[in-house]
Amino acid sequence: KMCGINGIISLGEKEKRQLCLEKMNIKLKHRGPDDDGTFSDDYISLGQTRLSIIDLSSAGHQPMHSEDGNYSIVFNGEIYNYLEVKKYLVDQNFPIHFKTKTDTEVLLYAFIYLKEKCLELLNGMFAFCIYNHQTKDVFIARDRLGIKPLYYAFDSTKFVFSSETRSILESKLFNFNLDTNSLVDYIRYQTVHAPNTIIEQIKMLPTGHYVTLNVKNINPVFTEYWSITKNRKINNNITYIQAKEITREKLSQSVKRRLVADVPFGAFLSGGIDSSAIVALMSKENNAQVNTFSVTFEEEEFSEAPYARMIAEKYQTKHTEIKLSANDFLKEVPNALSAMDHPSGDGPNTYVVSKATKNAGITMALSGLGGDEIFAGYDVFKSAFSFKKNNWIKNIPTPIRKTLAKFYLMQKQGVQAEKIAEILGSNDFSLATFYASSRKMFVEDKVKKIISFPIHQENFIEKLFNSNLKNFNSTHELISQISFAEISTYMQNVLLRDTDQMSMAVALEVRVPFLDYELVEFVTGLNDDIKFPHTPKKLLVDSLGDLLPSEIVNRPKMGFTFPWKNWLKNEMKEFAEHHIEQLGKRNQFNELEIKLLWKKFLNDDSSVTWSRIWYLLVLNNWLEQNNLN
């Protein structure tokens, strides 16, 4: 059930609370246009909007109640192995009479009889809330890798949760304001890392966590039930041949699980290794012809269409090329921006692809997201090894390193040079500072100039990295450390969040086979020598054998980038100048510095690329849309 879910827990004022919840539900209608429902008693109101994927009948209506009326559930997501879980419950002889063919009902009874232990059985993407009418206990959980979002806000008298921040803002139950610490995080990393959001009162339930509370006493208790560092399956004695076989088997199993649907479905096919791998395995696991979609561009030199076609022909898919001109894309930018639930430097691409796929009659699509993070597809994996090789630099006294960094910057210009200088001159010259700098939009000196107040809080990524280093063997697991960092930061807080909000904006469900937790646990537990990307994503490619043509594996990495630079200087200039001006006027920002960035961008200064302007415009646009100062 791809959906939106909402809830308000507070004593008394049932009518007012119900009214408030209905407003929140309306705000989530795009996520679930097929059905909606609410439930209220003296303590709690629950709401849901539904996009039907499994069991399209009215039997899937939510909130769903147990047969005895003691429990109610609202659920967003899919439990891919729900039939196995159902069989397990039946085999245990629990007195259950299943009335529907939904995974929602299976989830409800799994919780009733197994409580929080049910989470260990679930393979899927989910955020759900279950209410016990007798004890007045509330249980809320989120999936292991954070594919589905869940936000909340609370004080001593009320607790509110939802699939989107905008729905909580719509509740008007708190005095919302901008979180200055989160603002610093955003300026550094083009996103705000969970559990924080850009709004001080709204938090995100961390991945692999559940929260319990009683409606009579708003005192939420948060518990972690899964984490990538503690749950990965460390296997030092495995051979390369075994690693390939197990990877292939787990990925095939993952794709197979994600083909359960009662609606037309397909796959995004860019012609890269990840999406091609998914399509190849879909064709193997599925008797029916696979629907594939690729977005192609008029500008031939950027077009990945020939590679996508090659895979489509090899697997005889029903292939749709969605031809876009830069202008078509430009027209969609305002829609993509208004679909944005939380400011982010990424997203419009996903919106355009999702909308085109939905318009082609598809309600569910598989995506290759996650392949780069798990199989070492990004440049940062290799540069981490170079950094480690140069670890002797650490022995140079810090003042000398800082001087060298200044000299280096006098010789070189541009974003990359600034990052190298920052790492060279850092106080501890550690892997944590190296990784944190690699993901930054602006180096710290620039961040301090952009922000008008003194920065005191720790760097989120450095803190996260340092606190998790103890969980890795630093000699053989550099790749797993970088995988952990990529998954826990950019992937969960930018890619997954954007994929969710941009696809749900057009009521399309996206499934991500690379993020099956069993596959992630296995691959992140392997040593570096098995995963090292001597060739692109070597372990993944080798495990697929002859499923991928060599042209796909050895093709140059292109990744189409739209002519953003030209747009911001021409067609979007008015939009850009308005938001630069308004952002500068906000008292959290240094107006002169913001204007200077814009001027440098217009003058083609290599230290201010279009993406470093774009994410500032997005921030101001979002704050304006949501009336936040």
XYZ file of C-alpha atoms in Angstrom:
629
model
C 0.000 0.000 0.000
C 1.857 3.047 -1.126
C 0.190 5.675 0.905
C 0.309 8.581 3.185
C -0.311 8.014 6.885
C -1.114 10.501 9.652
C -1.865 10.446 13.324
C -2.602 12.801 16.208
C -2.414 11.625 19.802
C -3.860 13.962 22.409
C -6.478 13.789 25.138
C -9.957 15.224 24.619
C -11.222 17.613 21.919
C -12.048 14.711 19.610
C -13.944 16.840 17.045
C -11.178 19.430 16.776
C -8.579 16.670 16.438
C -10.595 14.853 13.757
C -10.948 18.091 11.777
C -7.224 18.677 12.025
C -6.477 15.132 10.844
C -8.767 15.524 7.827
C -6.772 18.608 6.776
C -3.566 16.565 7.104
C -5.097 13.790 5.004
C -6.045 16.226 2.232
C -2.411 17.387 2.193
C -1.385 13.753 1.467
C -4.001 13.032 -1.213
C -1.353 12.920 -4.000
C 0.292 9.970 -2.226
C -2.881 7.909 -2.231
C -5.560 8.951 -4.725
C -7.453 5.608 -4.640
C -9.010 5.710 -1.166
C -8.769 7.426 2.214
C -10.026 6.865 5.720
C -9.865 8.089 9.308
C -10.518 6.730 12.788
C -10.890 8.644 16.069
C -11.565 7.858 19.721
C -11.023 9.970 22.861
C -7.249 9.637 22.653
C -6.103 9.206 19.067
C -6.979 10.044 15.462
C -5.483 8.026 12.612
C -5.663 8.786 8.891
C -4.523 7.271 5.633
C -4.644 7.937 1.875
C -4.203 4.856 -0.317
C -2.530 3.940 -3.589
C -3.651 0.352 -4.218
C -0.946 -2.090 -5.366
C -1.805 -5.445 -3.713
C -5.482 -6.515 -3.329
C -7.175 -3.610 -5.082
C -10.542 -4.349 -3.444
C -12.124 -2.286 -0.666
C -10.880 -4.974 1.745
C -7.607 -3.026 1.867
C -9.309 0.057 3.361
C -7.432 1.719 6.208
C -7.331 2.346 9.097
C -7.763 -1.438 9.342
C -9.039 -3.001 12.551
C -8.468 -6.456 14.036
C -11.420 -8.851 14.112
C -11.978 -8.279 17.849
C -11.771 -4.504 17.404
C -8.880 -4.210 19.865
C -6.226 -3.034 17.399
C -6.056 -0.513 14.530
C -3.322 0.019 11.932
C -2.302 2.638 9.363
C 0.486 1.478 7.066
C 2.544 2.955 4.218
C 4.721 0.582 2.204
C 4.928 -3.000 1.040
C 5.834 -6.185 2.900
C 7.280 -8.250 0.044
C 7.388 -11.522 1.989
C 3.916 -11.146 3.504
C 2.820 -14.566 2.222
C 5.736 -16.204 4.066
C 4.900 -14.244 7.227
C 1.249 -15.274 6.850
C 2.245 -18.944 6.538
C 4.446 -18.606 9.637
C 1.529 -17.163 11.656
C -0.778 -19.962 10.463
C 1.854 -22.631 11.290
C 2.114 -21.242 14.832
C -1.620 -22.000 15.242
C -2.458 -18.438 16.285
C -6.259 -18.042 16.279
C -6.427 -15.754 13.201
C -9.158 -15.621 10.556
C -7.678 -13.732 7.609
C -10.393 -11.823 5.763
C -8.334 -10.100 3.041
C -5.448 -10.797 0.690
C -3.541 -7.726 1.917
C -0.131 -7.408 3.495
C -1.667 -4.848 5.893
C -3.734 -7.515 7.614
C -0.730 -9.864 7.868
C 1.313 -7.048 9.422
C -1.445 -6.249 11.921
C -1.711 -9.847 13.195
C 2.063 -10.342 13.165
C 2.285 -7.441 15.587
C -0.653 -8.588 17.724
C 0.963 -11.988 18.355
C 4.682 -11.205 18.157
C 4.813 -7.525 19.249
C 8.086 -5.766 18.206
C 9.649 -9.154 17.325
C 7.498 -9.087 14.168
C 9.947 -6.569 12.682
C 12.604 -9.280 12.377
C 10.314 -11.210 10.007
C 9.509 -8.345 7.667
C 11.212 -7.860 4.322
C 9.940 -4.663 2.772
C 9.736 -0.899 2.892
C 7.406 0.439 5.539
C 6.281 2.999 8.056
C 3.293 2.019 10.185
C 1.423 2.775 13.392
C -0.562 0.244 15.460
C -2.865 1.288 18.304
C -4.018 -1.014 21.110
C -7.487 0.195 22.167
C -7.372 -1.597 25.542
C -3.943 -0.669 26.884
C -3.859 2.639 24.933
C -0.336 1.806 23.722
C 0.914 3.091 20.371
C 3.665 1.413 18.316
C 5.252 3.182 15.323
C 8.059 1.668 13.180
C 10.136 2.472 10.123
C 11.960 0.097 7.754
C 15.621 -0.850 8.142
C 17.105 1.270 5.341
C 14.722 4.218 5.445
C 12.986 3.723 2.110
C 9.705 5.026 3.497
C 9.689 8.237 5.545
C 8.057 9.006 8.886
C 8.081 12.424 10.541
C 6.830 13.404 13.981
C 6.483 16.342 16.373
C 5.493 16.316 20.039
C 5.264 18.212 23.301
C 3.953 17.258 26.758
C 0.305 17.128 25.597
C 0.376 15.793 22.020
C 2.258 13.628 19.527
C 1.701 14.041 15.769
C 3.160 11.887 12.974
C 2.942 11.788 9.189
C 4.532 10.604 5.928
C 5.367 14.218 5.044
C 6.556 17.314 6.867
C 4.030 19.489 5.005
C 1.161 17.541 6.481
C 2.476 18.192 10.026
C 2.867 21.889 9.150
C -0.748 21.817 7.923
C -1.889 20.590 11.363
C -0.920 23.999 12.825
C -0.666 22.225 16.203
C 2.723 23.757 17.043
C 4.483 27.067 16.527
C 6.856 25.978 13.785
C 10.159 27.684 13.098
C 13.374 27.212 11.183
C 16.048 25.148 12.957
C 19.336 27.086 12.767
C 21.489 23.984 13.430
C 19.733 22.208 10.560
C 20.304 25.230 8.370
C 24.062 24.802 8.819
C 23.715 21.093 7.928
C 21.780 22.052 4.780
C 24.345 24.663 3.662
C 27.103 22.093 4.136
C 25.390 19.095 2.541
C 22.324 20.215 0.479
C 20.098 18.287 2.914
C 19.334 17.928 6.609
C 20.317 14.595 8.121
C 17.806 12.576 10.124
C 16.595 12.720 12.837
C 16.532 16.489 12.239
C 14.612 18.393 9.595
C 14.808 22.024 8.507
C 12.000 22.711 11.035
C 12.966 22.695 14.700
C 9.773 21.011 15.956
C 9.640 18.240 13.306
C 11.918 15.195 13.498
C 12.334 12.114 11.339
C 12.089 8.661 12.904
C 15.583 7.222 12.268
C 15.918 4.190 9.987
C 15.640 0.785 11.675
C 13.878 2.298 14.711
C 10.517 2.007 16.403
C 8.874 4.262 18.954
C 6.427 3.316 21.711
C 4.207 5.568 23.791
C 0.993 5.523 25.769
C -1.726 7.994 24.841
C -2.275 8.928 28.512
C 1.350 9.883 28.979
C 3.163 11.453 26.013
C 6.634 10.155 26.719
C 7.937 8.472 23.553
C 10.651 5.811 23.868
C 12.830 5.216 20.784
C 14.478 1.837 20.138
C 16.868 0.756 17.388
C 16.074 -2.746 16.091
C 18.486 -2.882 13.097
C 21.596 -1.078 11.963
C 23.952 -1.579 9.052
C 26.999 -1.625 11.333
C 25.631 -4.154 13.838
C 23.658 -6.442 11.540
C 25.988 -6.952 8.607
C 27.133 -10.542 8.163
C 30.919 -10.492 8.565
C 32.435 -13.305 6.549
C 36.218 -13.252 6.326
C 36.699 -16.772 4.981
C 34.586 -16.547 1.875
C 36.122 -17.097 -1.578
C 35.473 -14.818 -4.563
C 33.514 -17.569 -6.323
C 31.252 -18.039 -3.274
C 30.797 -14.270 -2.945
C 29.672 -14.053 -6.587
C 27.200 -16.935 -6.225
C 25.640 -15.607 -3.022
C 25.416 -12.057 -4.423
C 23.655 -13.314 -7.549
C 21.272 -15.480 -5.513
C 20.378 -12.698 -3.049
C 19.871 -10.097 -5.772
C 17.712 -12.484 -7.853
C 15.649 -13.271 -4.764
C 15.280 -9.554 -4.047
C 14.047 -8.782 -7.567
C 11.642 -11.735 -7.454
C 10.145 -10.516 -4.146
C 9.568 -7.086 -5.646
C 7.528 -8.372 -8.588
C 4.439 -9.018 -6.450
C 1.789 -6.527 -7.595
C -1.783 -6.426 -8.898
C -1.141 -3.404 -11.139
C 0.907 -2.793 -14.326
C 4.567 -2.336 -13.451
C 7.914 -1.704 -15.103
C 11.478 -0.573 -14.551
C 13.516 2.579 -15.058
C 16.221 1.697 -17.594
C 19.049 4.177 -18.082
C 21.428 1.737 -19.744
C 23.829 1.878 -16.790
C 25.039 -1.211 -14.911
C 22.517 -0.989 -12.034
C 19.286 -0.533 -13.979
C 20.442 -3.045 -16.633
C 21.111 -5.632 -13.907
C 17.604 -5.142 -12.483
C 15.958 -5.481 -15.915
C 18.013 -8.609 -16.744
C 16.944 -10.278 -13.494
C 13.312 -9.163 -13.899
C 13.249 -10.868 -17.298
C 14.659 -14.049 -15.778
C 12.163 -14.063 -12.883
C 9.097 -12.935 -14.787
C 7.230 -14.840 -17.512
C 5.450 -11.772 -18.815
C 7.196 -9.174 -20.947
C 8.857 -6.466 -18.821
C 7.912 -2.816 -19.374
C 10.985 -0.571 -19.441
C 11.216 3.211 -19.541
C 14.093 5.446 -20.385
C 14.160 9.167 -20.640
C 16.062 10.267 -23.735
C 17.147 13.695 -24.810
C 17.261 15.561 -28.065
C 20.922 16.349 -27.406
C 22.362 13.116 -28.853
C 25.817 13.428 -27.328
C 24.236 13.206 -23.852
C 21.785 10.493 -24.727
C 22.080 7.117 -23.038
C 19.337 5.797 -25.330
C 21.554 3.395 -27.367
C 22.641 1.586 -24.180
C 19.094 1.326 -22.847
C 17.947 0.023 -26.258
C 20.659 -2.627 -26.217
C 19.316 -4.068 -22.949
C 15.689 -3.696 -24.070
C 16.455 -5.702 -27.245
C 18.485 -8.353 -25.422
C 15.602 -9.012 -22.990
C 12.789 -8.198 -25.444
C 11.184 -5.734 -23.084
C 8.290 -3.495 -24.033
C 10.465 -0.404 -24.196
C 9.206 3.175 -24.022
C 11.526 6.040 -24.774
C 10.295 9.245 -23.245
C 11.847 11.924 -25.415
C 12.353 15.210 -23.631
C 13.761 18.460 -24.784
C 15.502 20.649 -22.247
C 12.481 22.926 -22.616
C 9.978 20.193 -21.659
C 12.062 19.621 -18.565
C 12.224 23.315 -17.773
C 8.410 23.474 -17.853
C 8.227 20.760 -15.183
C 10.641 22.453 -12.757
C 7.911 24.480 -10.945
C 5.860 21.264 -10.468
C 8.909 19.433 -9.136
C 9.586 22.264 -6.705
C 6.026 22.306 -5.421
C 6.191 18.508 -4.983
C 9.176 18.910 -2.660
C 8.296 17.953 0.897
C 11.656 18.968 2.356
C 14.286 21.169 0.707
C 16.978 19.222 -1.153
C 19.592 19.956 -3.786
C 18.376 17.055 -5.904
C 15.013 15.814 -7.159
C 13.623 17.385 -10.361
C 15.060 14.559 -12.515
C 13.216 11.935 -10.462
C 10.003 13.947 -10.702
C 10.134 14.162 -14.514
C 10.955 10.449 -14.987
C 8.254 9.418 -12.479
C 5.591 11.592 -14.099
C 6.358 10.280 -17.589
C 6.275 6.669 -16.325
C 2.963 7.223 -14.546
C 1.501 8.820 -17.695
C 2.458 5.659 -19.601
C 0.005 3.726 -17.407
C 2.469 2.273 -14.884
C 1.757 2.368 -11.136
C 4.874 0.601 -9.826
C 8.472 0.680 -11.089
C 11.762 -0.896 -10.034
C 14.812 1.315 -9.741
C 18.572 0.676 -9.627
C 19.072 3.019 -6.675
C 21.564 1.656 -4.120
C 23.878 -0.201 -6.506
C 26.628 2.429 -6.335
C 26.572 2.604 -2.530
C 26.813 -1.153 -1.976
C 29.111 -2.167 -4.848
C 31.546 0.775 -4.674
C 30.366 2.612 -7.787
C 31.346 6.155 -6.781
C 34.777 7.786 -7.167
C 34.952 8.343 -3.403
C 35.583 4.608 -2.877
C 38.835 4.772 -4.815
C 39.875 8.161 -3.473
C 39.470 6.796 0.074
C 42.275 4.345 -0.736
C 44.488 7.185 -2.019
C 43.772 9.075 1.187
C 44.712 6.040 3.269
C 47.952 5.639 1.291
C 48.862 9.233 2.127
C 48.209 8.765 5.819
C 51.853 9.704 6.551
C 50.785 13.337 6.054
C 49.121 13.042 9.473
C 52.621 13.115 11.035
C 53.317 16.602 9.697
C 52.540 19.110 12.493
C 49.110 20.740 12.000
C 50.386 24.361 11.678
C 52.680 23.294 8.820
C 49.822 21.410 7.099
C 47.627 24.498 7.384
C 50.343 26.618 5.759
C 50.770 24.066 2.965
C 46.996 24.144 2.407
C 47.104 27.944 1.948
C 49.962 27.650 -0.555
C 48.072 24.964 -2.439
C 45.032 27.256 -2.773
C 47.207 30.036 -4.154
C 48.179 27.695 -7.015
C 44.830 25.978 -7.676
C 41.233 27.097 -7.960
C 37.788 25.508 -7.967
C 35.658 23.356 -5.697
C 37.941 20.303 -5.752
C 41.020 22.364 -4.832
C 39.155 23.944 -1.897
C 38.181 20.506 -0.586
C 41.746 19.149 -0.869
C 43.048 22.197 1.010
C 40.405 21.748 3.707
C 41.365 18.075 4.228
C 45.098 18.889 4.204
C 44.680 21.634 6.793
C 42.190 19.782 9.024
C 43.033 19.360 12.708
C 43.019 15.574 12.710
C 43.530 14.580 9.032
C 41.221 11.577 9.516
C 39.058 9.426 7.262
C 36.021 11.123 8.843
C 37.150 14.618 7.795
C 38.145 13.299 4.356
C 34.698 11.766 3.783
C 32.792 14.730 5.234
C 34.650 17.159 2.947
C 34.060 14.963 -0.097
C 30.271 15.353 0.359
C 30.225 19.079 1.092
C 28.743 21.730 -1.153
C 30.953 24.454 0.332
C 34.041 24.108 2.502
C 33.704 25.219 6.125
C 35.286 28.664 5.606
C 32.635 29.455 2.980
C 29.810 28.037 5.147
C 30.869 30.390 7.959
C 30.693 33.336 5.556
C 27.256 32.379 4.171
C 25.679 31.943 7.622
C 25.294 35.127 9.690
C 25.526 33.529 13.164
C 28.425 31.712 14.879
C 28.498 27.964 14.147
C 28.910 25.792 17.235
C 27.428 22.420 16.412
C 29.518 19.448 15.368
C 29.666 18.342 11.779
C 26.964 15.666 11.435
C 28.900 13.403 9.047
C 32.174 13.524 11.002
C 30.336 12.678 14.211
C 28.453 9.799 12.559
C 31.610 8.421 10.966
C 33.696 8.610 14.147
C 31.039 6.980 16.306
C 30.792 4.022 13.904
C 34.486 3.399 13.145
C 34.715 0.959 16.061
C 32.254 -1.349 14.269
C 34.633 -1.954 11.347
C 37.942 -3.699 10.865
C 39.988 -0.734 9.665
C 42.487 -2.971 7.834
C 40.150 -4.893 5.491
C 36.975 -2.842 5.447
C 37.580 0.591 4.008
C 34.958 -0.038 1.302
C 32.361 -1.092 3.892
C 33.080 2.068 5.907
C 32.490 4.252 2.850
C 29.383 2.188 1.958
C 28.059 2.761 5.473
C 28.745 6.508 5.166
C 27.130 6.785 1.718
C 24.046 4.813 2.773
C 23.600 6.678 6.068
C 24.072 10.161 4.655
C 23.546 10.993 0.970
C 21.493 7.938 0.040
C 19.029 8.019 2.928
C 18.792 11.786 3.333
C 18.830 12.858 -0.319
C 18.268 10.038 -2.827
C 15.657 7.982 -0.950
C 13.796 10.982 0.411
C 13.666 12.602 -3.031
C 12.655 9.339 -4.716
C 9.817 8.923 -2.237
C 8.452 12.451 -2.463
C 8.896 12.893 -6.224
C 7.393 9.527 -7.207
C 4.562 9.771 -4.656
C 3.778 13.270 -5.945
C 2.480 11.536 -9.095
C 1.195 8.405 -7.250
C 3.909 6.081 -8.556
C 5.458 3.446 -6.306
C 9.212 2.888 -6.684
C 10.838 -0.329 -5.407
C 14.585 -0.641 -4.852
C 15.927 -4.240 -5.083
C 19.522 -3.276 -4.224
C 18.291 -2.247 -0.784
C 16.968 -5.639 0.244
C 18.386 -5.845 3.765
C 19.626 -9.425 3.297
C 21.704 -8.363 0.287
C 22.989 -5.270 2.141
C 23.919 -7.325 5.237
C 25.853 -9.774 3.075
C 27.739 -7.368 0.802
C 28.682 -4.880 3.562
C 30.171 -7.788 5.533
C 32.649 -8.705 2.752
C 36.332 -7.733 2.798
C 37.793 -5.062 0.518
C 39.725 -7.491 -1.671
C 36.419 -9.056 -2.795
C 34.689 -5.738 -3.530
C 37.495 -3.522 -4.799
C 36.279 -1.848 -8.038
C 39.263 -2.721 -10.271
C 36.637 -2.416 -13.003
C 33.236 -0.720 -12.471
C 31.293 -2.479 -9.670
C 33.337 -5.641 -10.282
C 31.602 -7.948 -7.779
C 28.119 -7.044 -9.071
C 29.118 -7.392 -12.742
C 30.971 -10.688 -12.173
C 28.072 -12.141 -10.192
C 25.732 -11.534 -13.154
C 27.933 -13.500 -15.553
C 26.821 -13.037 -19.146
C 23.580 -11.196 -18.290
C 25.185 -7.835 -19.097
C 26.782 -7.138 -22.496
C 30.383 -5.845 -22.220
C 29.355 -2.587 -23.959
C 27.198 -1.764 -20.906
C 29.910 -2.647 -18.388
C 32.733 -0.784 -20.110
C 30.842 2.228 -21.391
C 32.023 5.701 -20.404
C 30.146 7.117 -17.414
C 28.086 9.959 -18.803
C 25.162 10.855 -16.582
C 23.180 13.493 -18.457
C 23.199 16.919 -16.889
C 20.653 19.417 -18.067
C 21.814 22.866 -19.166
C 21.116 24.245 -15.675
C 23.894 26.795 -15.909
C 22.322 28.370 -19.006
C 18.811 28.190 -17.569
C 19.805 29.959 -14.363
C 21.419 32.705 -16.420
C 18.539 32.992 -18.907
C 15.092 31.350 -18.698
C 15.235 31.007 -14.892
C 17.142 34.179 -14.151
C 14.127 36.035 -12.750
C 13.316 33.082 -10.461
C 16.963 32.849 -9.379
C 17.414 36.565 -8.674
C 14.191 36.731 -6.665
C 15.271 33.860 -4.397
C 18.888 35.048 -4.067
C 17.591 38.463 -2.977
C 15.026 37.024 -0.534
C 17.477 34.503 0.952
C 20.006 37.291 1.516
C 17.371 39.286 3.403
C 16.741 36.446 5.876
C 18.506 37.254 9.125
C 20.212 33.809 9.236
C 22.241 34.693 6.120
C 24.987 37.096 5.215
C 23.456 39.158 2.410
C 26.759 40.341 0.907
C 28.114 36.794 0.696
C 24.925 35.458 -0.966
C 25.052 38.256 -3.565
C 28.759 37.622 -4.118
C 28.085 33.911 -4.834
C 25.516 34.901 -7.454
C 27.910 37.391 -9.024
C 30.701 34.775 -9.143
C 28.322 32.287 -10.742
C 27.335 34.815 -13.439
C 31.051 35.407 -14.071
C 31.761 31.673 -14.510
C 33.901 31.432 -11.377
C 34.885 27.732 -11.041
C 34.298 27.769 -7.262
C 30.553 28.472 -7.703
C 28.974 25.855 -9.966
C 25.247 25.911 -10.830
C 24.437 23.219 -8.214
C 25.858 25.467 -5.495
C 23.384 28.181 -6.487
C 20.467 25.857 -7.184
C 20.206 24.346 -3.712
C 20.127 27.837 -2.150
C 17.252 28.834 -4.466
C 15.416 25.621 -3.555
C 15.806 26.400 0.142
C 14.331 29.873 -0.130
C 11.564 28.703 -2.472
C 10.569 25.981 0.025
C 10.644 28.346 3.019
C 8.497 30.830 1.085
C 5.996 28.152 0.007
C 5.662 26.969 3.610
C 5.616 30.448 5.194
C 8.678 29.927 7.367
C 10.982 32.737 8.471
